[in-house]
Short mmCIF file of C-alpha atoms and ligand atoms in Angstrom, two decimals:
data_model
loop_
_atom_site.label_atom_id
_atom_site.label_comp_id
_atom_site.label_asym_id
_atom_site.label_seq_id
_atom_site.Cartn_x
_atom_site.Cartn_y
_atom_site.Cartn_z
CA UNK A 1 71.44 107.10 48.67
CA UNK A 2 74.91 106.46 50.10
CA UNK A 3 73.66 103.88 52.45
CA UNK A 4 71.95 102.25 49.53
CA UNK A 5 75.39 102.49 47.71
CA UNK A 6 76.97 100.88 51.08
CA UNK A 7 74.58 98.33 52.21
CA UNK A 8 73.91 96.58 48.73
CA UNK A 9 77.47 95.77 48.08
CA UNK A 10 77.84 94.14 51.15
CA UNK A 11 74.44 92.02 50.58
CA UNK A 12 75.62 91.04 47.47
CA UNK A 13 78.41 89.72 49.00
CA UNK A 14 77.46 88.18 52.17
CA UNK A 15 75.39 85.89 49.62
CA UNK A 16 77.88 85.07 46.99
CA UNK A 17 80.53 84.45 49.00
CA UNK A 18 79.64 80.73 50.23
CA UNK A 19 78.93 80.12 46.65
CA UNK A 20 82.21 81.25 45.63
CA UNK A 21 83.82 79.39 48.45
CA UNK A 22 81.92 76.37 47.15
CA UNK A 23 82.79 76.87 43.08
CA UNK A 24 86.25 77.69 43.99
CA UNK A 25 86.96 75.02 46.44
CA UNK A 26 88.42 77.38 48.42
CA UNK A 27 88.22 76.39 51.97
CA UNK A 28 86.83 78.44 55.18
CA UNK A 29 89.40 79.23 57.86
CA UNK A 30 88.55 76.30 59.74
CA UNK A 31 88.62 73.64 57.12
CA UNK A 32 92.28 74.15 56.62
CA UNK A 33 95.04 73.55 59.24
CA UNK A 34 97.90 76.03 60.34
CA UNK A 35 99.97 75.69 56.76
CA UNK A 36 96.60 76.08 54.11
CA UNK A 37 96.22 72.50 53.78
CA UNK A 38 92.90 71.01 53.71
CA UNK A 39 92.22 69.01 56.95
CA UNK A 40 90.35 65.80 56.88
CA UNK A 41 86.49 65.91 57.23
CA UNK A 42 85.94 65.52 60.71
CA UNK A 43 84.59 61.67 61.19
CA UNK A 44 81.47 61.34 63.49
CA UNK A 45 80.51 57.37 64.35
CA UNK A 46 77.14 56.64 66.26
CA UNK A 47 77.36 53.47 68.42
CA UNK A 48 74.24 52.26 69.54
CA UNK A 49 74.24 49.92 72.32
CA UNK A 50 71.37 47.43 72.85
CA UNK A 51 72.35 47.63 76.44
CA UNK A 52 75.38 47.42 78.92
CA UNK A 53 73.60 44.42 80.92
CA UNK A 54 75.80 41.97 80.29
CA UNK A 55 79.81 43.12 81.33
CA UNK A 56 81.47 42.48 77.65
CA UNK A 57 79.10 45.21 75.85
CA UNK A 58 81.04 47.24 78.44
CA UNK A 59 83.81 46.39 77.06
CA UNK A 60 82.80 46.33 73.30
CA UNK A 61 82.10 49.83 74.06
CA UNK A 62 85.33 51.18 75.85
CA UNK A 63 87.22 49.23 73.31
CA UNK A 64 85.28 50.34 69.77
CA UNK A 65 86.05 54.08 71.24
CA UNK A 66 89.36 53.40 71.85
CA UNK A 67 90.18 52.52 69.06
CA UNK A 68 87.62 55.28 66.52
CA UNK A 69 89.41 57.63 68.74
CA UNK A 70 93.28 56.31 68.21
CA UNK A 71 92.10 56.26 64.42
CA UNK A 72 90.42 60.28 64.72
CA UNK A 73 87.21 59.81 64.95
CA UNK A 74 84.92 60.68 67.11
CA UNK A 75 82.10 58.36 68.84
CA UNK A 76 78.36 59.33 70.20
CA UNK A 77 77.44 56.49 72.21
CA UNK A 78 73.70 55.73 73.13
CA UNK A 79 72.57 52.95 75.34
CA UNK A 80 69.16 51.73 74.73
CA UNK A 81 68.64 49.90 78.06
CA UNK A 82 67.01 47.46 76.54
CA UNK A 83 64.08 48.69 74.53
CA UNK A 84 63.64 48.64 71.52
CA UNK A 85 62.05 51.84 70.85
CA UNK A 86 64.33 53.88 72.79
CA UNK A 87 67.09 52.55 70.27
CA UNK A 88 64.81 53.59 67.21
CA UNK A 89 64.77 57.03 68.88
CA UNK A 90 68.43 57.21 69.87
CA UNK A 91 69.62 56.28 66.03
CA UNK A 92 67.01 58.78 64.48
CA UNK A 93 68.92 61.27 67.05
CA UNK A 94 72.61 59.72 65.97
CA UNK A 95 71.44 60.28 62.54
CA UNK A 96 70.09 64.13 62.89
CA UNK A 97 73.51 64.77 64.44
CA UNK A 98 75.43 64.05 60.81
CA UNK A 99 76.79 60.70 61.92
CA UNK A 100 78.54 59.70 58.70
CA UNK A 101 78.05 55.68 59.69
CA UNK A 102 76.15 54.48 62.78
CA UNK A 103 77.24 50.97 64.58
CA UNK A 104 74.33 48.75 65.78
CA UNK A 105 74.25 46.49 68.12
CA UNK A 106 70.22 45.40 67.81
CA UNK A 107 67.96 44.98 70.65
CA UNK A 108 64.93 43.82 68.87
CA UNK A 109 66.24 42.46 65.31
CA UNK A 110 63.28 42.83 63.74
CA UNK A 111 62.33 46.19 65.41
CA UNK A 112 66.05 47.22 64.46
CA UNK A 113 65.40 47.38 60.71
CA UNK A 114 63.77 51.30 60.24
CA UNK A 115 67.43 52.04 61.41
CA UNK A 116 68.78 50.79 58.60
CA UNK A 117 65.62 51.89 56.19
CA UNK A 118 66.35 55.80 57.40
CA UNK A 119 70.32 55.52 57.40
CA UNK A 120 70.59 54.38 53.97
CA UNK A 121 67.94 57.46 53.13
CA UNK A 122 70.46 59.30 54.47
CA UNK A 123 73.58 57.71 52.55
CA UNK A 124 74.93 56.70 56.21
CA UNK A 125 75.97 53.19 56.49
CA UNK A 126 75.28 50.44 58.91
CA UNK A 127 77.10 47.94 60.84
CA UNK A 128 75.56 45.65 62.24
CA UNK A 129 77.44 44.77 65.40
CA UNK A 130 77.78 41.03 67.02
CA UNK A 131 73.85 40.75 65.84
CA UNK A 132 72.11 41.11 62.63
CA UNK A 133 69.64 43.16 62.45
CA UNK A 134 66.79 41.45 60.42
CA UNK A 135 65.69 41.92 56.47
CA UNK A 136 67.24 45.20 56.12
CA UNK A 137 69.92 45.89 53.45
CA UNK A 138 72.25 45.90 56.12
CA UNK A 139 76.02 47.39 54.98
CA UNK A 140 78.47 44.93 57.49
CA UNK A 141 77.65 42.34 59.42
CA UNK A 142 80.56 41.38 61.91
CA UNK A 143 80.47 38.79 64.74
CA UNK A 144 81.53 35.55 65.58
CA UNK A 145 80.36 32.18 64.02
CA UNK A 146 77.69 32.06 66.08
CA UNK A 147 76.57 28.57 65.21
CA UNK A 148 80.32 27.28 65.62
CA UNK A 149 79.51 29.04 69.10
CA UNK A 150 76.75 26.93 69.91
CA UNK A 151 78.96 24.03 68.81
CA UNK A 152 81.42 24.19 71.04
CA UNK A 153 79.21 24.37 74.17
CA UNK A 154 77.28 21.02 73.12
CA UNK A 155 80.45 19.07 72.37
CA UNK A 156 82.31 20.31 75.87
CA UNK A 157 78.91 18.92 77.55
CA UNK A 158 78.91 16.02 74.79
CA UNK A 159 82.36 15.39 76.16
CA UNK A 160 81.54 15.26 79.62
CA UNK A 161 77.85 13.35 78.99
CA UNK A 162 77.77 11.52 75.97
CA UNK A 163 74.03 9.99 76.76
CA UNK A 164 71.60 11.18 79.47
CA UNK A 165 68.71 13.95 79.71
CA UNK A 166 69.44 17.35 78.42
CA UNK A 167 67.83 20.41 79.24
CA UNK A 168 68.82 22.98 76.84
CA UNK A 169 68.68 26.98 77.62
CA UNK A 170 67.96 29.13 74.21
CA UNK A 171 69.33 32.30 74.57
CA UNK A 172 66.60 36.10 73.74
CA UNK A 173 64.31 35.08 70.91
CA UNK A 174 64.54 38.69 69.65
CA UNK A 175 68.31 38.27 68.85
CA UNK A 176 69.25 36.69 66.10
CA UNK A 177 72.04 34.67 67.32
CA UNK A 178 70.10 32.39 69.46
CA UNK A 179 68.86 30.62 66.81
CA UNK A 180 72.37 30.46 64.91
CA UNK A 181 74.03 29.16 68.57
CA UNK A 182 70.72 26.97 68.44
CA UNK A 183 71.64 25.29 64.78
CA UNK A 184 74.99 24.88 66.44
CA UNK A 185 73.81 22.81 69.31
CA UNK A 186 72.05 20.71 66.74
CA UNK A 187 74.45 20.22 65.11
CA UNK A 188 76.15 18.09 67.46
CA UNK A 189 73.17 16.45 69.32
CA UNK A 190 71.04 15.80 66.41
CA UNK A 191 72.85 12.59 65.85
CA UNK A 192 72.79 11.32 69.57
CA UNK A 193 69.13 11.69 69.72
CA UNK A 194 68.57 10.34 66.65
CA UNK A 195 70.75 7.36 67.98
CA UNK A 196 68.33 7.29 70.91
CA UNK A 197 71.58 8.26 73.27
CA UNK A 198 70.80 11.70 74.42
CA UNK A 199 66.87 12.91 75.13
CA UNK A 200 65.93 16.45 74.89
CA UNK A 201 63.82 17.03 78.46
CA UNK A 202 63.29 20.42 77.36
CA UNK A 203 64.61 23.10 75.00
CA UNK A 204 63.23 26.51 76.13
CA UNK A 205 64.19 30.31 75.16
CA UNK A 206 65.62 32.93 77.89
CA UNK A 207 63.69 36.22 77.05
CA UNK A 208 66.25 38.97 76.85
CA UNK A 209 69.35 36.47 78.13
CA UNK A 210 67.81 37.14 81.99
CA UNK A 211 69.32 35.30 84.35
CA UNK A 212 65.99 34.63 85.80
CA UNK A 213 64.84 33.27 83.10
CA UNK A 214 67.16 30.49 83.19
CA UNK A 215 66.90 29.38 86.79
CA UNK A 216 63.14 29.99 86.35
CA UNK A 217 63.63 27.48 83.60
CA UNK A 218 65.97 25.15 85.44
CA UNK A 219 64.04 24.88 88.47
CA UNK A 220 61.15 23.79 86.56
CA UNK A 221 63.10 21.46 84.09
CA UNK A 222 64.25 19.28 87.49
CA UNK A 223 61.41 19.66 89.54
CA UNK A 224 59.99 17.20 86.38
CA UNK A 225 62.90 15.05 85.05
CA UNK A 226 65.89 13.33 85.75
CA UNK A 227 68.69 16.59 84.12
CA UNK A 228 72.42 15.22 83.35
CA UNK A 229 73.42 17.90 81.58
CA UNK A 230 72.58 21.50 80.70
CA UNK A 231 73.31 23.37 77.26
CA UNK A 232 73.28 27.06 77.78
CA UNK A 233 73.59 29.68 75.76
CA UNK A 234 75.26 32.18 77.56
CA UNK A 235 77.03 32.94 80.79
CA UNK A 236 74.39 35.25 82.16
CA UNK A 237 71.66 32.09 82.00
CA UNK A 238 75.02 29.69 82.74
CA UNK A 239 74.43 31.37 85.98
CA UNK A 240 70.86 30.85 86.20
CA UNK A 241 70.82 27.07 85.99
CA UNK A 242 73.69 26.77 88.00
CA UNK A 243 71.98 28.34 90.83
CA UNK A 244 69.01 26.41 90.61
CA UNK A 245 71.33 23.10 90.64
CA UNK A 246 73.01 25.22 93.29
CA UNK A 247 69.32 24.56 95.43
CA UNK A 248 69.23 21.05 94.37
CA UNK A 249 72.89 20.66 95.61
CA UNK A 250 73.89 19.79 91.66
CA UNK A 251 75.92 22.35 91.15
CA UNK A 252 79.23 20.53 90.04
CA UNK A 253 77.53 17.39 89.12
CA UNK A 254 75.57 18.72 86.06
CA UNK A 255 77.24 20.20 83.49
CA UNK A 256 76.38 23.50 82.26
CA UNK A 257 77.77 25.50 79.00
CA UNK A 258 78.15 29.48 78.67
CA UNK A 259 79.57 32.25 76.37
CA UNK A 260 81.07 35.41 76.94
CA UNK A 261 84.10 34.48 79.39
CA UNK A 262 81.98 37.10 81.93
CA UNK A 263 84.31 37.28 85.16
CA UNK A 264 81.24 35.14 87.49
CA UNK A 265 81.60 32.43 84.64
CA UNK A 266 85.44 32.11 84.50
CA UNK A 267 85.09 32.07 88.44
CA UNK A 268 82.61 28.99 87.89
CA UNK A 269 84.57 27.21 85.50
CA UNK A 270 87.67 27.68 87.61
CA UNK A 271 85.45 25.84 90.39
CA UNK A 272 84.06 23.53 88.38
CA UNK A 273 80.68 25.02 88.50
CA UNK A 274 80.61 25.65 84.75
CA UNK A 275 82.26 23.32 81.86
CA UNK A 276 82.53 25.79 79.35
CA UNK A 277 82.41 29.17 78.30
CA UNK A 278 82.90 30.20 74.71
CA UNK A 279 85.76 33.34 75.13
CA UNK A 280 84.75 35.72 71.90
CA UNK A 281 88.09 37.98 72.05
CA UNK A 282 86.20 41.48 71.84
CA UNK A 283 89.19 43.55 71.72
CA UNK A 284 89.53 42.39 68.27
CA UNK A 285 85.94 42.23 67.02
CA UNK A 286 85.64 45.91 68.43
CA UNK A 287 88.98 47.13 66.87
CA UNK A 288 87.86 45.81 63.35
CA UNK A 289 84.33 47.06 63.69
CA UNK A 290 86.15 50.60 64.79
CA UNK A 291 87.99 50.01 61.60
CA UNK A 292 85.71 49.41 59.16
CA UNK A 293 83.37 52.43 60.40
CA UNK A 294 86.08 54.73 60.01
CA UNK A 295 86.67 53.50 56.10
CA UNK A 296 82.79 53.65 55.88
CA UNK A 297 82.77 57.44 57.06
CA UNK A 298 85.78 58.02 54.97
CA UNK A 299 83.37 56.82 51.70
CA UNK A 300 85.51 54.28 51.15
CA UNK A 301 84.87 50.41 50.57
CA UNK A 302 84.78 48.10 53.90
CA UNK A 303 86.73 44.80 54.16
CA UNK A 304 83.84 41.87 54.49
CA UNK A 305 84.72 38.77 54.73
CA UNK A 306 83.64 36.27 51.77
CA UNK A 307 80.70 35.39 53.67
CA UNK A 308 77.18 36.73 52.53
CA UNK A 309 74.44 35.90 55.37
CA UNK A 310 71.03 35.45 53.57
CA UNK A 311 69.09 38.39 55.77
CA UNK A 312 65.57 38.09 55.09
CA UNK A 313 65.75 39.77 51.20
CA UNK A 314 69.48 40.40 51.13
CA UNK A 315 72.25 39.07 51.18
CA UNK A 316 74.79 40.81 54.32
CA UNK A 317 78.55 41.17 53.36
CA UNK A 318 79.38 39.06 56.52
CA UNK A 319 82.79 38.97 58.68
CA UNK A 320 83.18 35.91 61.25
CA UNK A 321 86.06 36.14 64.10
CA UNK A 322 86.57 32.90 65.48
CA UNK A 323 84.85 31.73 69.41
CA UNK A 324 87.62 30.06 71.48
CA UNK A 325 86.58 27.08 73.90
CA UNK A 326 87.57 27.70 77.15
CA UNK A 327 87.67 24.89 80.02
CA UNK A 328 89.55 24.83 83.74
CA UNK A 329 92.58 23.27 81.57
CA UNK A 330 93.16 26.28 78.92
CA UNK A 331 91.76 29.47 80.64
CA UNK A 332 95.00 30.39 81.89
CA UNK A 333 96.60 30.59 78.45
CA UNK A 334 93.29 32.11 76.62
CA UNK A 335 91.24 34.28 79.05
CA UNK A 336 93.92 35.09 81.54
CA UNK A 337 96.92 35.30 78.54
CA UNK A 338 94.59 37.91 76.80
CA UNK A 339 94.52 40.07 79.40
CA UNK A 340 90.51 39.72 79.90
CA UNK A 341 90.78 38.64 83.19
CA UNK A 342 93.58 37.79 85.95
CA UNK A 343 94.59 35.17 86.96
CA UNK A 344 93.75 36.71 90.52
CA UNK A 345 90.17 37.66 89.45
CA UNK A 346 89.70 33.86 88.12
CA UNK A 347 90.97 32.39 91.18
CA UNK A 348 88.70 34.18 93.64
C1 LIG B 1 74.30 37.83 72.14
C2 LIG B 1 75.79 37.58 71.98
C3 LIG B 1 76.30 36.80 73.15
C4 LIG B 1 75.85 37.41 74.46
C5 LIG B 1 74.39 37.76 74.47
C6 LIG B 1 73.99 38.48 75.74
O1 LIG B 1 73.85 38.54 71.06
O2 LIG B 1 76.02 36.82 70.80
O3 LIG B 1 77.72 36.81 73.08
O4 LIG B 1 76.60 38.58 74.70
O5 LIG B 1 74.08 38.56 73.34
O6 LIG B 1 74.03 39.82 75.64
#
């Protein structure tokens, strides 16, 4: 009987305790720091990472933590390597782990969008990070003007050959940005070809930005035509069709556009191997994505720019940074002044 009287009692407790924590608002021991007060909600942020092929995800990553971290939050990072599925996998993990707002930087776009289908279940939000992930209801999208990107690199070759034979290099038709780069090029050419000036030899997609790709690409473009100039969409294939113009002994007299300021690029433009390469300052397009996933774990509203990006059935609160040219005649001030590369590195 007195064990009865004992053990009850305690049940009766052990059970209506939590409750009483919960009606009471009274916190547990470790939800309050050293003098009672409450302590912030811890914040969790999953990044997922399409992959680290190209060197500025490397440094989107080690930047985005950075800063989540200088801001108290914490970061899980995954890195999909490049398939799709694993990233599907990797975000349903992210998500079981009580990430309060996962980061996305899409592989597949179109495979990408049951991430944002069983985040928003969840009340987690998404950003979707330097691509947009397609026809999902998609929380953030931040990046740079892509199609201002793909502008720049046809004008610097535009600049350099205003009429001639132009092979031009599409960058992974899974990503999203290719075609907006794409509409940029267009942009600028459409009117020299319609003016019979410039000639499109070829126009031909890199699958999953590989290098190979492009001198695969390359090659084959000038084994059949006459090539004066080459409109590439990234550094990585940059450095594709320069080493197939390399094999030609070209290299130098065709011009060849880029993005992403990668070290091997900067090195080519400093040699005049490459014309351009479009510098995207990730330090701040990190920092601001860090940013706004720390308001968006915090429940509170994110900053998006006035842009809304049309995204299959909705419409994307959209934030642009703005792509910076960079030639042999500003990389010094831009590249090298930003601390991206030295001067050393460049000069190699
Ligand atoms: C694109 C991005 C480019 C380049 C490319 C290769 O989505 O807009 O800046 O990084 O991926 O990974």
């Amino acid at each position: 009987m007195h064990f009865r009287k004992t053990l009850i009692p305690l049940l009766a407790a052990a059970v209506a305790l939590p409750f009483l924590f919960a009606i009471t608002g009274c916190k547990k021991k470790d939800e309050v720091d050293s003098s009672g007060a409450a302590k912030p909600a811890k914040i969790l942020i999953g990044l997922s990472l399409a992959d680290l092929k190209e060197e500025r995800w490397q440094r989107d990553r080690d930047f985005f933590v950075a800063k989540a971290e200088a801001l108290g939050a914490e970061v899980i990072v995954q890195d999909a390597s490049g398939d799709p599925n694993a990233q599907l996998r990797q975000c349903d993990g992210l998500l079981a782990k009580g990430v309060q707002v996962l980061v996305v930087v899409p592989k597949n776009a179109d495979a990408a969008r049951p991430i944002v289908l069983n985040a928003n279940a969840r009340g987690v939000k998404v950003i979707s990070y330097d691509r947009l992930i397609a026809d999902a209801p998609v929380d953030l999208y931040l990046s740079f003007d892509n199609v201002k990107v793909g502008e720049i690199q046809a004008q610097a070759i535009v600049d350099r050959v205003p009429a001639g034979n132009y092979l031009i290099l599409k960058g992974d038709p899974a990503d999203k940005n290719s075609d907006m780069i794409h509409q940029g090029h267009l942009h600028v050419l459409q009117p020299l070809i319609d003016a019979g000036k410039i000639k499109i030899a070829a126009v031909q997609s890199c699958d999953k930005w590989l290098r190979s790709e492009a001198l695969r690409i390359t090659a084959d473009a000038l084994q059949k035509n006459k090539i004066d100039a080459i409109v590439a969409s990234n550094d990585g294939t940059a450095s594709g069709a320069i080493a197939a113009l390399q094999a030609k002994g070209l290299a130098g007299k065709v011009p060849v556009s880029g993005q992403d300021a990668d070290l091997i690029a900067c090195q080519n433009v400093w040699k005049g191997l490459q014309a351009v390469t479009v510098y995207k300052p990730i330090q701040k397009l990190a920092e601001v994505a860090a940013e706004q996933a720390v308001k968006a774990a915090r429940g509170e509203a994110m900053d998006a720019g006035s842009e809304k990006l049309k995204n299959g059935g909705y419409e994307v609160p959209t934030l642009f940074l703005e792509p910076i040219a960079v030639t042999k005649e500003n990389i010094l001030q831009t590249v090298v002044a930003d601390g991206f590369h030295t001067e050393a590195e460049i000069k190699q």
